[in-house]
XYZ file of C-alpha atoms in Angstrom:
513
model
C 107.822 114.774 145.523
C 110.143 112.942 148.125
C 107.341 110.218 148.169
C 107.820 110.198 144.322
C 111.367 110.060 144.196
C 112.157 107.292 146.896
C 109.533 105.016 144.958
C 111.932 105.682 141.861
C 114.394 104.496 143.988
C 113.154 101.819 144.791
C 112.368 100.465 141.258
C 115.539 101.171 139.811
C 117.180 98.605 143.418
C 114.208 95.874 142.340
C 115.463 96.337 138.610
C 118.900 95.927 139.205
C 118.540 92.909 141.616
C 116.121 91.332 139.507
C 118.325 91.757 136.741
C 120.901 90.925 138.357
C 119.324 87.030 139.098
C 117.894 86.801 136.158
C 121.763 87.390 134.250
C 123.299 84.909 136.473
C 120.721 82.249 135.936
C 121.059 82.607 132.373
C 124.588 82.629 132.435
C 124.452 79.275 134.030
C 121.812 77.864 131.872
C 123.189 78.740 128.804
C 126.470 77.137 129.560
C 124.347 73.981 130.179
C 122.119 74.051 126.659
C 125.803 74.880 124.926
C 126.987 72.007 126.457
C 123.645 69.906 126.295
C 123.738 71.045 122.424
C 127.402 69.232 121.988
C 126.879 66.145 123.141
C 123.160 65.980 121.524
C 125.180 66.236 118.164
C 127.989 64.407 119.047
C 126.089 61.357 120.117
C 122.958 61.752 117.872
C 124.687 62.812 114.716
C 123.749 65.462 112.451
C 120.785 63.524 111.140
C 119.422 62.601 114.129
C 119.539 66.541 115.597
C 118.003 67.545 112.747
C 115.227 65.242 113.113
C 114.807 66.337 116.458
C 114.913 70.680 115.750
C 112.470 69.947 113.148
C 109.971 67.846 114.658
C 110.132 69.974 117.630
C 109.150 72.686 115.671
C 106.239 71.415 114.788
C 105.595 71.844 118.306
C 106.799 74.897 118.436
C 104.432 75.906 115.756
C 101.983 75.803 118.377
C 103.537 77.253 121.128
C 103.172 80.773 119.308
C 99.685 80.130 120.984
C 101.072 79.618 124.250
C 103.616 82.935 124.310
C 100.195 84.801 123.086
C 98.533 83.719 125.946
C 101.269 84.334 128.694
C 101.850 87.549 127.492
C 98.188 87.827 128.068
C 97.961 86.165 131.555
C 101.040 88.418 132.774
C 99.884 92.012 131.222
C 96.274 91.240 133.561
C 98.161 90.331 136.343
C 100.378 92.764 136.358
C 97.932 95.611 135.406
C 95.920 94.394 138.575
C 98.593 94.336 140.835
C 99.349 98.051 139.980
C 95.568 99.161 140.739
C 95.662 96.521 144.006
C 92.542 94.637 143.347
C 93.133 91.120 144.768
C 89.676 90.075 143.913
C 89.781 90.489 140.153
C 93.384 88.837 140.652
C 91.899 85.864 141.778
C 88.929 85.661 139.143
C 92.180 86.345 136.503
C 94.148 83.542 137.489
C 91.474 81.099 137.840
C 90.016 81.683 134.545
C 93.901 81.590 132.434
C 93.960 78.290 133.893
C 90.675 77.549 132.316
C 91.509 79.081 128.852
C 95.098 76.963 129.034
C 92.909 73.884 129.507
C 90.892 74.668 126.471
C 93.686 75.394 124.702
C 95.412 72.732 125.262
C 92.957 70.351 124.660
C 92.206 71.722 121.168
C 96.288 71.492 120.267
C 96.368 68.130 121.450
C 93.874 67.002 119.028
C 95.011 69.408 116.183
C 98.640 67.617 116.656
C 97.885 63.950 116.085
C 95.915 64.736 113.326
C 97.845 67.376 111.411
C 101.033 66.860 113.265
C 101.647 62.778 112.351
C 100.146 63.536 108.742
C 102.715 66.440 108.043
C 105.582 64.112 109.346
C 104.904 61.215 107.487
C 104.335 62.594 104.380
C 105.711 66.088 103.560
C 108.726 66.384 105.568
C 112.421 64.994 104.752
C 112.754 62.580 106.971
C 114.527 59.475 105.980
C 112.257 56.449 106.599
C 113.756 54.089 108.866
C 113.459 57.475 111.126
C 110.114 57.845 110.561
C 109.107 55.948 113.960
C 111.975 58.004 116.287
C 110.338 61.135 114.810
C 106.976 60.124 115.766
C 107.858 59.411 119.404
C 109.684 62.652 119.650
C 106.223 64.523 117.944
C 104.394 62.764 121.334
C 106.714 63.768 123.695
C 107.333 67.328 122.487
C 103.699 67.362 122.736
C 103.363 66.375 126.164
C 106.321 68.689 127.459
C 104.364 71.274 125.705
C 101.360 71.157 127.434
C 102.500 70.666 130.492
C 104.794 73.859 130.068
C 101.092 75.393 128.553
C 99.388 74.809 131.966
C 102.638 76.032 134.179
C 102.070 79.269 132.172
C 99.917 81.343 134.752
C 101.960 80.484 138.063
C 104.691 81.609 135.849
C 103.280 84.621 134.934
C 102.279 85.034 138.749
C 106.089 84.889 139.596
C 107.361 87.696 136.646
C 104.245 90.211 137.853
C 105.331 89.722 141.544
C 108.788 90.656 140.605
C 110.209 87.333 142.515
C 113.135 86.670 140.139
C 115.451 85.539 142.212
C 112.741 82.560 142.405
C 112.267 82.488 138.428
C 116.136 82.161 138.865
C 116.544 79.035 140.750
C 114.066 76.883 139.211
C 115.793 77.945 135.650
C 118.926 76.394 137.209
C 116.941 73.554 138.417
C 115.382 73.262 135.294
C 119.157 73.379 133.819
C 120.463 70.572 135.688
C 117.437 68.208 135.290
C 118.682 68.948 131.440
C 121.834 67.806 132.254
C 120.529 64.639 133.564
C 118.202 63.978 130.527
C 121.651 64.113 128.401
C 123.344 61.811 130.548
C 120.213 59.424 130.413
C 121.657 58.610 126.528
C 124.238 56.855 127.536
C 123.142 54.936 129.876
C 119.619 53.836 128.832
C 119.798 51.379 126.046
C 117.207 52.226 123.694
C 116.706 54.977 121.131
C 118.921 57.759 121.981
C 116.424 60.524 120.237
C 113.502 58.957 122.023
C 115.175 58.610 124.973
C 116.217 62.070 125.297
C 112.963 63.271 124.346
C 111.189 61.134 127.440
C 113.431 62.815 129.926
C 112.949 66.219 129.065
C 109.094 65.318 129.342
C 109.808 63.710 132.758
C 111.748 67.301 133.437
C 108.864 69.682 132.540
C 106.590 67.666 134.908
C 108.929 67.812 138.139
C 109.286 71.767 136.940
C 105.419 72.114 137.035
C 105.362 70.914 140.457
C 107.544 72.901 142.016
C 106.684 76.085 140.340
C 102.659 75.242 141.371
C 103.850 74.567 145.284
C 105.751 77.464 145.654
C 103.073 80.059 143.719
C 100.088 78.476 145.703
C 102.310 78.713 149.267
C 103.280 82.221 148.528
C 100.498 84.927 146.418
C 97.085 84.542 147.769
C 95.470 84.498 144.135
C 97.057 81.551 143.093
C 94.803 79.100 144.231
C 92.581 77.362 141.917
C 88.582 77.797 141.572
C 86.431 76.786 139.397
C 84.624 79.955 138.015
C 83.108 81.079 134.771
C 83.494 84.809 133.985
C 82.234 85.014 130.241
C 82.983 88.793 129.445
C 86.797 87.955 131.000
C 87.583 84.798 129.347
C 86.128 86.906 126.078
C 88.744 89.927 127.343
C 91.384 87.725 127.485
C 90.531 85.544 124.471
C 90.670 89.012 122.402
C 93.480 90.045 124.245
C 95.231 86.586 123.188
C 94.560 86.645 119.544
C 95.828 89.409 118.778
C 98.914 88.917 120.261
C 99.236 85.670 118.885
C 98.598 86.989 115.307
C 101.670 89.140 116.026
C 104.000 87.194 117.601
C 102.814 84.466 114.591
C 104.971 86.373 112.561
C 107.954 85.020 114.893
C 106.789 81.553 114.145
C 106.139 81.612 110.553
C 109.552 83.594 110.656
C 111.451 80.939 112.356
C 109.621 77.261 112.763
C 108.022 77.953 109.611
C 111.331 78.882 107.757
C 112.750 75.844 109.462
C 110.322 73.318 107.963
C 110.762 75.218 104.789
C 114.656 74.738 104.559
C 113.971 70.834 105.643
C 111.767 70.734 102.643
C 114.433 72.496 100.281
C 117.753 71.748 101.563
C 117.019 68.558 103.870
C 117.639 67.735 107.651
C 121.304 68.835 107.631
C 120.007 72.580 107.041
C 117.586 71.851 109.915
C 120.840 70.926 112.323
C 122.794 73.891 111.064
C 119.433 76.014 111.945
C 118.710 74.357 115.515
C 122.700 75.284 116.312
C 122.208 78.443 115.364
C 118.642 78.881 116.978
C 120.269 77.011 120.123
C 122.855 80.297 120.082
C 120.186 82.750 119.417
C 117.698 81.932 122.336
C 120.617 81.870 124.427
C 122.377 85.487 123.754
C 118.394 86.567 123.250
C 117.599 85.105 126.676
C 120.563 87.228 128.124
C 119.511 90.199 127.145
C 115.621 89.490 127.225
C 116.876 89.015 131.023
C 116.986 93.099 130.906
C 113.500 93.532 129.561
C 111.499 90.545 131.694
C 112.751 92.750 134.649
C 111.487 95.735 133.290
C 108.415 94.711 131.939
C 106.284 94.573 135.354
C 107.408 98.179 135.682
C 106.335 99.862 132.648
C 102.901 97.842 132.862
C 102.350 99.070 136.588
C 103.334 102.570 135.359
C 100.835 103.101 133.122
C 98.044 101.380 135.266
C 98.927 103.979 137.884
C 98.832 106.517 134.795
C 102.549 107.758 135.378
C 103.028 108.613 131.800
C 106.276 110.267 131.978
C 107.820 107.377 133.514
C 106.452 104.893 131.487
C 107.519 106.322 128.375
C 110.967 106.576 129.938
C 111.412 102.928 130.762
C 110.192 102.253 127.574
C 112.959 104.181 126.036
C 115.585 103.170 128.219
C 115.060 99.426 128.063
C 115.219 99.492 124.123
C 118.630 101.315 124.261
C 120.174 99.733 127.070
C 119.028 95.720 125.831
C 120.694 96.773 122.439
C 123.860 97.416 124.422
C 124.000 94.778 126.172
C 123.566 92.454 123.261
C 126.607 94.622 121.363
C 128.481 93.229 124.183
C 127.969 89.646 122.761
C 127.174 90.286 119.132
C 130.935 91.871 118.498
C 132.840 89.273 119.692
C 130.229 86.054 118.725
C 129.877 87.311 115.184
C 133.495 88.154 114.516
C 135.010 84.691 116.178
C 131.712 83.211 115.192
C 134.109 80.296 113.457
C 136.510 79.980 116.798
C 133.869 79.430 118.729
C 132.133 76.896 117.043
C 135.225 75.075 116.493
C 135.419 75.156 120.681
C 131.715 74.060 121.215
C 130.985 71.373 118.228
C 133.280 68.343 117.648
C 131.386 68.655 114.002
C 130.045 71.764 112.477
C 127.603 71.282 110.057
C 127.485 73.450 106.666
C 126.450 76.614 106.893
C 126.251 77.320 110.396
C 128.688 79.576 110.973
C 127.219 82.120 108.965
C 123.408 81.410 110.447
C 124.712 82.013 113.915
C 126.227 85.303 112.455
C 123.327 85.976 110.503
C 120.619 85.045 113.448
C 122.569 87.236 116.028
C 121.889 90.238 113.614
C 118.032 89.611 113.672
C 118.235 89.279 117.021
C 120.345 92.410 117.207
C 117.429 94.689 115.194
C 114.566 93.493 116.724
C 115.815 94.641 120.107
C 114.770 98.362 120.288
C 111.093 98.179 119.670
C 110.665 95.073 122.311
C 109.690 97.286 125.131
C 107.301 99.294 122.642
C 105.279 96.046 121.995
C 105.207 95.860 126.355
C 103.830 99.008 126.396
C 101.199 98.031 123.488
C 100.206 95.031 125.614
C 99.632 97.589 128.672
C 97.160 100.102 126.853
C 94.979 96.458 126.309
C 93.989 98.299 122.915
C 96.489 95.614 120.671
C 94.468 94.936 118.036
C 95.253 97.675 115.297
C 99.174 97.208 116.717
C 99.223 93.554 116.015
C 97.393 93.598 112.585
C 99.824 95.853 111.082
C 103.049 94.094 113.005
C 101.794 90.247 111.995
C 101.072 91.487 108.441
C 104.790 92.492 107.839
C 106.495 90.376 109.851
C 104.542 87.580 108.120
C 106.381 88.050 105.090
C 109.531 86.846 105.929
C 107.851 83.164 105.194
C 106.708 84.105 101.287
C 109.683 85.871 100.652
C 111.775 83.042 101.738
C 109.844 80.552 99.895
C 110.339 82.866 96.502
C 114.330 83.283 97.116
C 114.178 79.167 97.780
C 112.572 78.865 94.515
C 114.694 81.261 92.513
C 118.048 79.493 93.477
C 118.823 81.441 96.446
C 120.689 79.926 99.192
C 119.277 78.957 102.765
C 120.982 82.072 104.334
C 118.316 83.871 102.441
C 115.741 83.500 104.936
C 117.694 84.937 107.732
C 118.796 88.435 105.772
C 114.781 88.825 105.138
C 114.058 88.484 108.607
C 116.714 90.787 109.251
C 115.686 93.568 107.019
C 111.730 92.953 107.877
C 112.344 93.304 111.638
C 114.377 96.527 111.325
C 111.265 97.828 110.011
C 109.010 96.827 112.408
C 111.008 99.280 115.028
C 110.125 102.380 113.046
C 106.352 100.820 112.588
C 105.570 100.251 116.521
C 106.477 104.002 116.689
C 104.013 105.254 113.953
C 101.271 103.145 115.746
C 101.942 103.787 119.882
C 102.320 107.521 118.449
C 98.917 107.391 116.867
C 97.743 105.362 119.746
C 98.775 107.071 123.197
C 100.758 110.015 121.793
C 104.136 107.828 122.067
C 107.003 110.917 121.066
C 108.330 109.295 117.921
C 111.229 112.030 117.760
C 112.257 111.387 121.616
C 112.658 108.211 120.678
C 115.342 108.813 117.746
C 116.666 111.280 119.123
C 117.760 109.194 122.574
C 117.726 105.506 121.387
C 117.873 105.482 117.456
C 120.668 107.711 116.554
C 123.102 106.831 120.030
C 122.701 102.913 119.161
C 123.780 104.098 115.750
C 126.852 105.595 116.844
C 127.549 103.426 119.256
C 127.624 100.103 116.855
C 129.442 101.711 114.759
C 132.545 103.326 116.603
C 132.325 99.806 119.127
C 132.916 97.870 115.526
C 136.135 99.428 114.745
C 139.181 98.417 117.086
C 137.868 94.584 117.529
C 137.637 93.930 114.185
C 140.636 96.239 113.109
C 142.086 93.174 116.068
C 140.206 90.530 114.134
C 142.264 91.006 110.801
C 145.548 92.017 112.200
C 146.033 88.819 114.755
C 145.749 84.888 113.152
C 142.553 82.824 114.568
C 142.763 81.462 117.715
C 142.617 82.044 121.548
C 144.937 84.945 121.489
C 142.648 86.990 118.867
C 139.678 85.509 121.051
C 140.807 87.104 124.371
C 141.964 90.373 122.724
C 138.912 90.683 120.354
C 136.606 90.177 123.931
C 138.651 92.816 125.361
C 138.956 95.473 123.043
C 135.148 94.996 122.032
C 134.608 95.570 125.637
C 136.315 98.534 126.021
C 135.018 100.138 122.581
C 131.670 99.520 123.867
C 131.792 100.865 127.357
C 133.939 103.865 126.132
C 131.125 104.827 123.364
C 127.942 104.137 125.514
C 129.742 106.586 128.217
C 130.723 108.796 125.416
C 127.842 108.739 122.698
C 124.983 106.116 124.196
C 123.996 108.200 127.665
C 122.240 111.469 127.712
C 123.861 114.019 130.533
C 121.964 112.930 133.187
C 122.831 109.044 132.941
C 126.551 109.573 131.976
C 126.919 112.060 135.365
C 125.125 109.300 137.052
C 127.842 106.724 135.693
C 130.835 108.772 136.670
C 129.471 109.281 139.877
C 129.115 105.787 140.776
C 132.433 105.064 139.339
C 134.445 107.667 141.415
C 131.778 106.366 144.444
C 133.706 102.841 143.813
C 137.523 104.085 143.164
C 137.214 106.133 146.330
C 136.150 103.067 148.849
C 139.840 101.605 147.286
């Protein structure tokens, strides 16, 4: 028992410090793509950043595969590390480099063909752009592979729990950002291509560093050349069906992108990439939360500690829905302020896709450490089926409301609505699966984030209509969101346990003063 208990202990310290790192680097970095964002738009125009958020997509189209197959690289890893089998570590980590190789190789070569075809003649792109786009199609290419081989010493770093390490090269990786914006002004040449070099010249100096420290530091990240058939065929299976899941997030975004620039034309696309540039951000912030998590719930059911499991599971989805409330109140109802603040120029229609992307990311929230716990059973291929299948409609649906008239904010209340439904879906399945309690789960994360959004909602945006726009509603609409929110999770969010918890740590803190 006392063994048990101080090992609890311990997780919850490596949680909160890792958290803890992984916030502040964030923080930082997300300051820095705001800023980055700006200037791109300032200098580049609207044209030109639209050219640039939808080419990239096409990219990004393809780096669905790569997610798949980190998810896949860090769920072995991890699962390993909990039953302590270096040896099978080693044989893991040597053959994900492999299957990135393959990978990569095969997107390469599916890029210049499809890629160049699908720019130059189905996509809205005026033509004396036509050449910019194509160099920013190579270079997005390159930075993705690179980024797609990186993707096991990554993994290597999240399993190991080192994120004060995952930390610093994000800030690095921040900086060198920085640099690539500053490189517009001062090289003379095309400022899209230009800016799309540098961040390909940033992604290389990031693989370097991240392969030095990862080979200096865990013993099974050294490089040999083995062939394991049945576990590149494991992880290959494990892969797909992940990536025909998480698909559903591409179709959902890239694929709505590239829809809108073939509806409504590249200012759409730069109205969607500022929005999206928002989104990653505030989802990064919380996702912060659930990285750090993640390694625990994976290890916890490798070592077969149900109970626990199930409890960080719950836990994470309630708490990362919190969190976000404490940036979805105030961004969504000075959405317009803050814009104004950012963007010298804000394009049509963005200020309600910010709003409007913030709720999907809001929804989705609760069931994200569900799909962790899929990927840590290793049985994913029922889960994903049914979860691609309905996520993938967002992308039909859209297509039909385009068609019928309906405006390009369309897309983002489908996703919306779909992904609020795909909470109550991983349920049904991890119940059917491992026994998963589907009533615990209301009962202690459903119906308390219910409350809590909706008593959080009422003083900041009874602010919100009472004060005129500007900093002064800003400040007081941050506060009293604040307060709302930490005054109904105490309240309403916690079960007895964690609110005693709370107030003991709070009159632990008031007492030292």
């Amino acid at each position: 028992m006392y063994k048990t208990s101080t090992n609890k202990s311990a997780n919850a310290k490596r949680l909160a410090i890792n958290t803890i790192f992984l916030y502040i680097r964030t923080f930082l970095v997300m300051l820095v793509n705001l800023y980055a964002s700006r200037i791109l738009l300032d200098v580049l125009g609207v044209e030109d950043y639209g050219i640039y958020n939808v080419v990239g997509g096409v990219i990004i189209m393809f780096s669905v595969i790569s997610a798949s197959l980190s998810n896949s690289i860090t769920r072995y890893i991890t699962y390993e590390l909990g039953k302590k089998e270096i040896n099978k570590l080693k044989t893991i980590f040597s053959t994900s480099i492999n299957i990135q190789i393959i990978i990569a190789l095969i997107i390469v070569t599916l890029t210049e063909i499809i890629g160049i075809w699908f720019i130059n003649t189905q996509m809205n792109i005026p033509e004396n752009r036509l050449t910019a786009a194509f160099w920013v199609l190579q270079c997005s290419l390159i930075t993705f592979v690179i980024q797609l081989i990186s993707l096991p010493y990554n993994a290597a770093l999240i399993a190991h729990e080192k994120m004060n390490v995952f930390a610093y090269i994000g800030l690095l990786e921040a900086i060198l950002r920085l640099f690539c914006v500053y490189a517009i002004f001062i090289i003379e040449n095309d400022q899209l291509i230009v800016y799309a070099a540098c961040l390909t010249l940033s992604a290389i100096i990031i693989r370097f560093i991240y392969g030095i420290y990862c080979k200096k530091h865990f013993e099974e990240c050294r490089y040999k050349l083995v062939f394991n058939k049945s576990l590149i065929k494991e992880m290959f299976s494990f892969a797909g069906w992940n990536f025909l899941g998480t698909s559903a997030y591409l179709l959902d975004t890239q694929g709505v992108n590239i829809l809108s620039n073939i509806f409504f034309g590249v200012t759409v696309n730069a109205a969607r990439g500022i929005a999206g540039q928002a989104e990653a951000g505030v989802r990064q912030f919380v996702g912060n939360f659930t990285t750090a998590l993640n390694p625990q719930i994976i290890k916890s059911y490798a070592e077969k500690d149900y109970e626990t499991c199930f409890s960080i599971v719950r836990k994470g989805g309630k708490y990362s829905f919190y969190l976000m409330l404490f940036l979805f109140i105030p961004f969504v109802l000075e959405s317009e302020f803050i814009l104004s603040i950012w963007l010298k120029e804000v394009p049509k229609y963005t200020v309600l896709f910010w709003q409007l992307a913030m709720l999907g990311t809001l929804v989705d929230l609760p069931g994200a450490p569900i799909t962790i716990l899929a990927q840590a059973t290793g049985k994913i291929k029922k889960f994903y089926i049914f979860m691609g299948g309905l996520g993938c409609l967002v992308l039909p649906i859209s297509y039909i409301l385009f068609k019928l008239g309906f405006p390009p904010s369309a897309a983002y209340w489908t996703y919306a609505i779909i992904f609020s439904y795909l909470v109550y879906l991983r349920l049904i399945l991890m119940n059917k699966q491992i026994g998963f309690p589907i009533n615990i789960f209301i009962k202690e994360v459903i119906i308390p984030i219910l409350i809590v959004t909706l008593l959080s909602f009422i003083l900041p945006f009874f602010v919100s209509e009472s004060v005129k726009p500007g900093i002064t509603r800003f400040i007081l609409v941050g506060i009293s969101s604040t307060l709302s929110i930490c005054i109904s999770v105490i309240t309403f969010g916690m079960n007895k346990t964690e609110r005693e918890k709370v107030i003991r740590f709070i009159k632990r803190k008031l007492l030292k003063h």
